[in-house]
Structures are given as structure tokens and as C-alpha cells.
Coordinates of C-alpha atoms and ligand atoms in Angstrom, one line a residue:
M99 CA 8.4 -27.5 26.0
N100 CA 8.8 -29.9 23.1
Q101 CA 5.6 -31.7 22.0
P102 CA 6.5 -35.4 21.4
G103 CA 6.1 -36.2 17.7
A104 CA 6.2 -32.6 16.6
V105 CA 8.9 -31.2 14.3
R106 CA 12.0 -30.4 16.3
R107 CA 12.4 -26.6 16.3
P108 CA 16.1 -25.5 16.3
L109 CA 17.3 -24.2 19.6
I110 CA 20.4 -22.0 20.2
A111 CA 21.3 -21.4 23.8
G112 CA 24.0 -19.0 24.9
N113 CA 25.8 -20.0 28.1
W114 CA 27.4 -16.8 29.4
K115 CA 29.1 -18.6 32.3
M116 CA 30.8 -16.3 34.9
N117 CA 30.8 -13.3 32.5
K118 CA 29.0 -10.0 32.5
T119 CA 27.9 -7.6 35.1
I120 CA 24.3 -6.6 35.2
A121 CA 25.0 -3.5 33.0
Q122 CA 27.0 -5.6 30.5
A123 CA 24.3 -8.3 30.4
C124 CA 21.5 -5.7 29.7
E125 CA 23.6 -4.1 27.0
L126 CA 24.0 -7.5 25.2
I127 CA 20.3 -8.1 25.4
R128 CA 19.6 -4.7 23.9
E129 CA 22.0 -5.5 21.1
L130 CA 20.3 -8.9 20.5
R131 CA 16.9 -7.3 20.4
A132 CA 18.1 -4.8 17.9
C133 CA 18.9 -7.6 15.5
T134 CA 16.3 -9.4 13.5
L135 CA 16.4 -13.0 14.8
P136 CA 14.8 -15.6 12.6
A137 CA 11.4 -16.5 14.0
G138 CA 11.9 -20.3 13.3
V139 CA 14.6 -20.7 15.9
D140 CA 14.2 -20.7 19.7
V141 CA 16.9 -18.5 21.2
V142 CA 17.8 -18.8 24.9
V143 CA 20.4 -16.9 27.0
A144 CA 21.8 -18.1 30.3
P145 CA 23.3 -15.1 32.2
P146 CA 24.9 -15.4 35.7
F147 CA 22.4 -15.5 38.6
T148 CA 23.1 -11.8 39.5
A149 CA 21.9 -10.6 36.1
L150 CA 18.8 -12.9 35.7
Q151 CA 16.3 -10.5 37.1
A152 CA 17.6 -7.5 35.1
V153 CA 17.8 -9.6 32.0
A154 CA 14.2 -10.8 32.5
A155 CA 13.1 -7.2 32.6
E156 CA 15.1 -6.4 29.5
L157 CA 13.6 -9.4 27.7
R158 CA 10.0 -8.4 28.3
G159 CA 8.0 -8.7 25.1
S160 CA 10.8 -10.6 23.4
S161 CA 10.8 -14.2 22.3
I162 CA 14.3 -14.8 23.7
G163 CA 14.0 -17.3 26.5
L164 CA 15.7 -17.0 29.9
C165 CA 17.8 -19.8 31.2
A166 CA 19.7 -20.5 34.4
Q167 CA 23.2 -22.0 34.4
T168 CA 22.4 -24.5 37.3
M169 CA 20.0 -24.8 40.2
H170 CA 19.6 -26.7 43.5
E171 CA 17.3 -29.7 43.4
N172 CA 15.3 -28.7 46.6
D173 CA 12.7 -26.0 46.8
H174 CA 14.2 -24.3 49.9
G175 CA 16.4 -25.0 52.9
A176 CA 19.8 -24.7 54.5
Y177 CA 22.0 -24.8 51.3
T178 CA 24.2 -21.8 51.6
G179 CA 25.0 -20.2 48.2
E180 CA 22.4 -22.2 46.3
I181 CA 19.4 -21.1 44.2
A182 CA 16.1 -23.0 44.4
P183 CA 13.8 -23.7 41.4
P184 CA 10.9 -21.6 42.7
M185 CA 13.3 -18.6 42.9
L186 CA 14.1 -19.1 39.2
R187 CA 10.5 -19.5 38.2
E188 CA 9.5 -16.3 40.1
I189 CA 11.7 -14.3 37.7
G190 CA 10.6 -16.0 34.5
V191 CA 13.3 -18.6 34.0
R192 CA 12.1 -21.2 31.5
Y193 CA 15.2 -23.3 30.9
V194 CA 18.0 -24.5 33.1
I195 CA 21.4 -26.0 32.2
L196 CA 22.1 -29.1 34.3
G197 CA 25.3 -31.2 34.5
H198 CA 27.5 -28.8 32.5
S199 CA 31.0 -30.3 32.5
E200 CA 32.4 -27.4 34.5
R201 CA 29.8 -28.0 37.3
R202 CA 30.7 -31.7 37.2
A203 CA 34.4 -31.0 37.3
Y204 CA 34.5 -28.1 39.8
D205 CA 31.4 -28.6 41.9
G206 CA 31.2 -32.4 42.1
E207 CA 27.9 -32.6 40.3
T208 CA 27.3 -36.4 39.9
D209 CA 25.1 -38.2 37.4
E210 CA 22.6 -38.9 40.2
A211 CA 22.5 -35.3 41.2
V212 CA 21.8 -34.3 37.6
G213 CA 19.0 -36.8 37.6
R214 CA 17.4 -35.3 40.7
K215 CA 17.8 -31.8 39.3
T216 CA 16.2 -32.8 36.0
R217 CA 13.2 -34.2 37.8
S218 CA 13.0 -31.1 40.0
A219 CA 13.2 -28.8 37.0
L220 CA 10.4 -30.6 35.3
R221 CA 8.2 -30.5 38.4
H222 CA 8.7 -26.7 38.4
G223 CA 7.8 -26.3 34.7
M224 CA 11.3 -25.6 33.5
T225 CA 13.0 -27.3 30.5
P226 CA 16.3 -29.0 31.5
I227 CA 19.2 -28.7 29.1
V228 CA 21.2 -31.7 30.3
A229 CA 24.9 -31.5 29.2
V230 CA 26.8 -34.7 28.6
G231 CA 30.2 -35.5 27.1
E232 CA 33.5 -37.2 27.3
T233 CA 36.9 -36.1 28.3
A234 CA 39.9 -36.1 25.9
S235 CA 41.2 -39.3 27.3
E236 CA 37.9 -41.0 27.2
H237 CA 37.6 -39.9 23.6
E238 CA 41.0 -41.3 22.7
E239 CA 40.2 -44.6 24.4
G240 CA 36.9 -45.0 22.4
L241 CA 34.7 -44.6 25.5
T242 CA 32.5 -41.8 24.2
L243 CA 29.3 -43.8 23.6
E244 CA 29.6 -45.6 26.9
K245 CA 30.1 -42.4 28.8
V246 CA 27.2 -40.4 27.2
T247 CA 24.8 -43.4 27.5
M248 CA 25.5 -43.7 31.3
Q249 CA 25.1 -39.9 31.7
V250 CA 21.7 -39.7 29.9
R251 CA 20.3 -42.8 31.5
A252 CA 21.1 -41.3 35.0
A253 CA 19.7 -37.9 34.0
F254 CA 16.4 -39.3 32.9
A255 CA 16.0 -42.2 35.3
G256 CA 12.4 -42.6 36.5
L257 CA 10.9 -40.4 33.8
G258 CA 8.3 -41.4 31.2
A259 CA 9.0 -41.0 27.5
R260 CA 6.8 -37.9 27.2
E261 CA 8.7 -36.1 30.0
V262 CA 12.0 -37.1 28.5
A263 CA 10.9 -35.8 25.1
S264 CA 10.2 -32.4 26.6
C265 CA 13.8 -32.1 27.7
V266 CA 16.9 -31.0 25.8
V267 CA 20.3 -32.7 25.8
A268 CA 23.5 -31.0 24.8
Y269 CA 26.3 -33.3 23.7
E270 CA 29.5 -31.4 24.6
P271 CA 32.8 -33.2 24.1
I272 CA 34.8 -31.7 27.0
W273 CA 38.0 -31.4 25.0
A274 CA 36.1 -29.2 22.5
I275 CA 34.7 -26.7 25.0
G276 CA 36.5 -23.4 24.8
S277 CA 39.4 -25.0 22.9
G278 CA 38.7 -23.8 19.4
H279 CA 38.6 -27.5 18.3
F280 CA 35.2 -28.9 17.5
E281 CA 34.0 -32.4 16.8
E282 CA 33.7 -33.2 13.1
P283 CA 30.0 -32.7 12.2
E284 CA 29.5 -36.3 11.1
S285 CA 31.1 -37.7 14.2
A286 CA 29.1 -35.4 16.5
D287 CA 26.0 -36.5 14.6
A288 CA 26.8 -40.1 15.2
V289 CA 27.2 -39.6 18.9
I290 CA 23.9 -37.6 19.1
A291 CA 22.1 -40.3 17.0
H292 CA 23.3 -42.8 19.6
I293 CA 22.0 -40.6 22.5
R294 CA 18.7 -40.4 20.7
R295 CA 18.3 -44.2 21.0
A296 CA 19.7 -44.5 24.5
V297 CA 16.6 -43.5 26.5
D298 CA 12.9 -43.8 25.6
G299 CA 11.6 -40.4 24.6
L300 CA 14.9 -38.9 23.4
E301 CA 14.0 -39.7 19.8
D302 CA 11.6 -36.8 20.0
A303 CA 13.7 -34.5 22.2
R304 CA 15.9 -31.6 21.0
L305 CA 19.5 -32.6 21.0
L306 CA 22.2 -30.0 20.7
Y307 CA 25.9 -29.9 20.0
G308 CA 28.2 -27.8 22.1
G309 CA 32.0 -27.2 22.0
S310 CA 33.6 -24.3 20.1
M311 CA 30.5 -23.9 17.9
K312 CA 30.9 -20.7 15.9
A313 CA 29.6 -18.9 12.9
Q314 CA 32.2 -20.7 10.8
N315 CA 31.1 -24.3 11.7
A316 CA 27.5 -23.8 12.6
A317 CA 26.1 -24.5 9.1
A318 CA 27.9 -27.8 8.8
L319 CA 26.9 -28.9 12.3
M320 CA 23.2 -27.8 11.9
A321 CA 23.0 -29.6 8.5
Q322 CA 23.4 -32.9 10.4
P323 CA 20.1 -34.8 10.7
N324 CA 20.3 -35.4 14.5
I325 CA 21.6 -32.0 15.6
D326 CA 18.8 -29.6 16.5
G327 CA 20.9 -26.7 17.7
G328 CA 23.8 -25.6 19.8
L329 CA 24.9 -24.8 23.4
I330 CA 27.2 -21.9 22.8
G331 CA 29.8 -20.6 25.3
G332 CA 32.4 -18.1 24.1
A333 CA 30.6 -17.1 20.9
S334 CA 27.4 -16.2 22.9
L335 CA 29.1 -13.3 24.6
A336 CA 28.7 -10.8 21.8
A337 CA 25.8 -10.3 19.3
A338 CA 28.2 -10.2 16.4
T339 CA 29.3 -13.8 17.1
F340 CA 26.0 -15.2 18.4
V341 CA 23.5 -14.0 15.9
P342 CA 25.3 -15.6 12.8
I343 CA 24.9 -19.0 14.7
V344 CA 21.2 -18.4 15.1
E345 CA 21.0 -17.5 11.4
A346 CA 22.9 -20.6 10.4
A347 CA 20.5 -22.7 12.6
Y348 CA 17.6 -21.2 10.7
A349 CA 19.1 -21.7 7.3
H350 CA 20.5 -25.3 7.7
A351 CA 18.2 -27.0 10.2
Ligands
PEP414 C1 30.1 -24.6 26.8 O1 30.8 -24.4 27.8 O2 29.0 -25.1 27.0 C2 30.6 -24.3 25.5 C3 30.1 -25.0 24.5 O3 31.6 -23.4 25.4 P1 32.3 -23.0 24.0 O4 31.3 -22.6 23.0 O5 33.1 -21.7 24.4 O6 33.2 -24.1 23.6

């Protein structure tokens, strides 16, 4: 977890979403392990639930961190189809993505639920990667700052500055996700700078950009003062497209 006041280490997280069988997931981990990843960057992968255990075994002895794509807020109970935090911890999961726009859109994940899950992840010793961002119409109407402020305040409600500083926020304009269009680095940095000031503790937290981040734009995004890394979707699905982003994070952070 982040140490408040410490230099913010770059973090590149690959969100594999609903992609990769167990065999394919293990193959990608073997490819990543065969590459020389710069030691100064934290690299994290988020495979689908079915592959988490096999990927954990494949990662043994590696510095690559294991991340879940979501989780339930409760420790156990009658929640068919859900996965509880202790189940993730048992297999070595250290990070969890919460409030991804696809979960908010397709699974009704509310700001309040993201807050409960964030507090639960921290209780279980996992680092939440809280995703926030505006839709295309909110962007056009100039509502971006209002939207992300509301989302981060709800996500971190009731937490002290030290706990907030140990979390990660990914600013992901929804219109940029999977679209091939990314936010201009300076504009993304301005939104992220605003997020940094929105909640006590976020000034020391790692804040990422997400939304069509690729090898071609990673250097310009990483060179921004407030951008500490990236949450990567499509480009995290192959070592050839993921590793250059990690290298850019190292070179330009
Ligand atoms: C994402 O879904 O978090 C994401 C950033 O996807 P992509 O990189 O494909 O835009």
C-alpha cells in the first residue's frame, strides 16, 4: 500500500475484463515474466475470477501483483454469483478494481456501494483501485469535475486521510474506454489534479488515467505531473502491447 508522503511509485494495472481462459491467462503471465519489466514500476494484472488461482500460482516469485475486477462488500452469505473479500485474500489478491464504469452501467453499482466496497477492501488488506469518470454527454455539458468529485467523495466517505492515501483512483472518461480516443494529456492531468484536491488524503494517493492508453500515448500521459500510472484494458491483453506501456511509465514518470 502507499505510504503517505512517500514518492508515488508508478502503477500500471491491466484489466483483462471478460477475456482469457485459464490456459490463455497463464500463457500471458509466462510471456510477461519472460520480459524484463522495469523494477521501478508496480505492475498489476486483473484476470477474470476463474483464472485468479491459476494466475496466482503462475506469478509465484514474481513482483507482478494480482488484482480482482470487483468483489462483494460482505464477507460471506446468500449472494448468489458473488465473490467475497476473504476468498480473494486466500488466493493472494492484493488489489481490487471497484466502480469500473462497466460495473456501474451493467450491474447497477452505485456510488454508495463503491464506498462500502472500498471500506471492505481496506478492512481485508487489499488496495482498492476506484474507477471514476464521466459519460460523453456529461463531458460535452462540462460536468466532468462535478461528476468525479461526487464519485470520489462517495467512494472515500468515512475514511481518514491515511487510509485514503493508501488507495488508488483511476480517472477513466467513459467515452475514451475501448474507443481508441483518449483524453488529451493536459486535460486528463487537470481532472486528476482536481481529484487530488477533492478528498483529504488523495494528494498522496496514486492516481491513474484509463481510457485507450497505449504504447503510443503512454509517454505523454505519464509525463503529466498528476498522472501516476494507467488502468489499461485492451492493450493489457498481450505482452507486446502491455510491456511498452510499463516501460513508458518507468521512463516518463
Ligand atoms: C478500461 O476499461 O478500464 C480501459 C481503460 O479500457 P481500454 O484501455 O481498452 O480503453
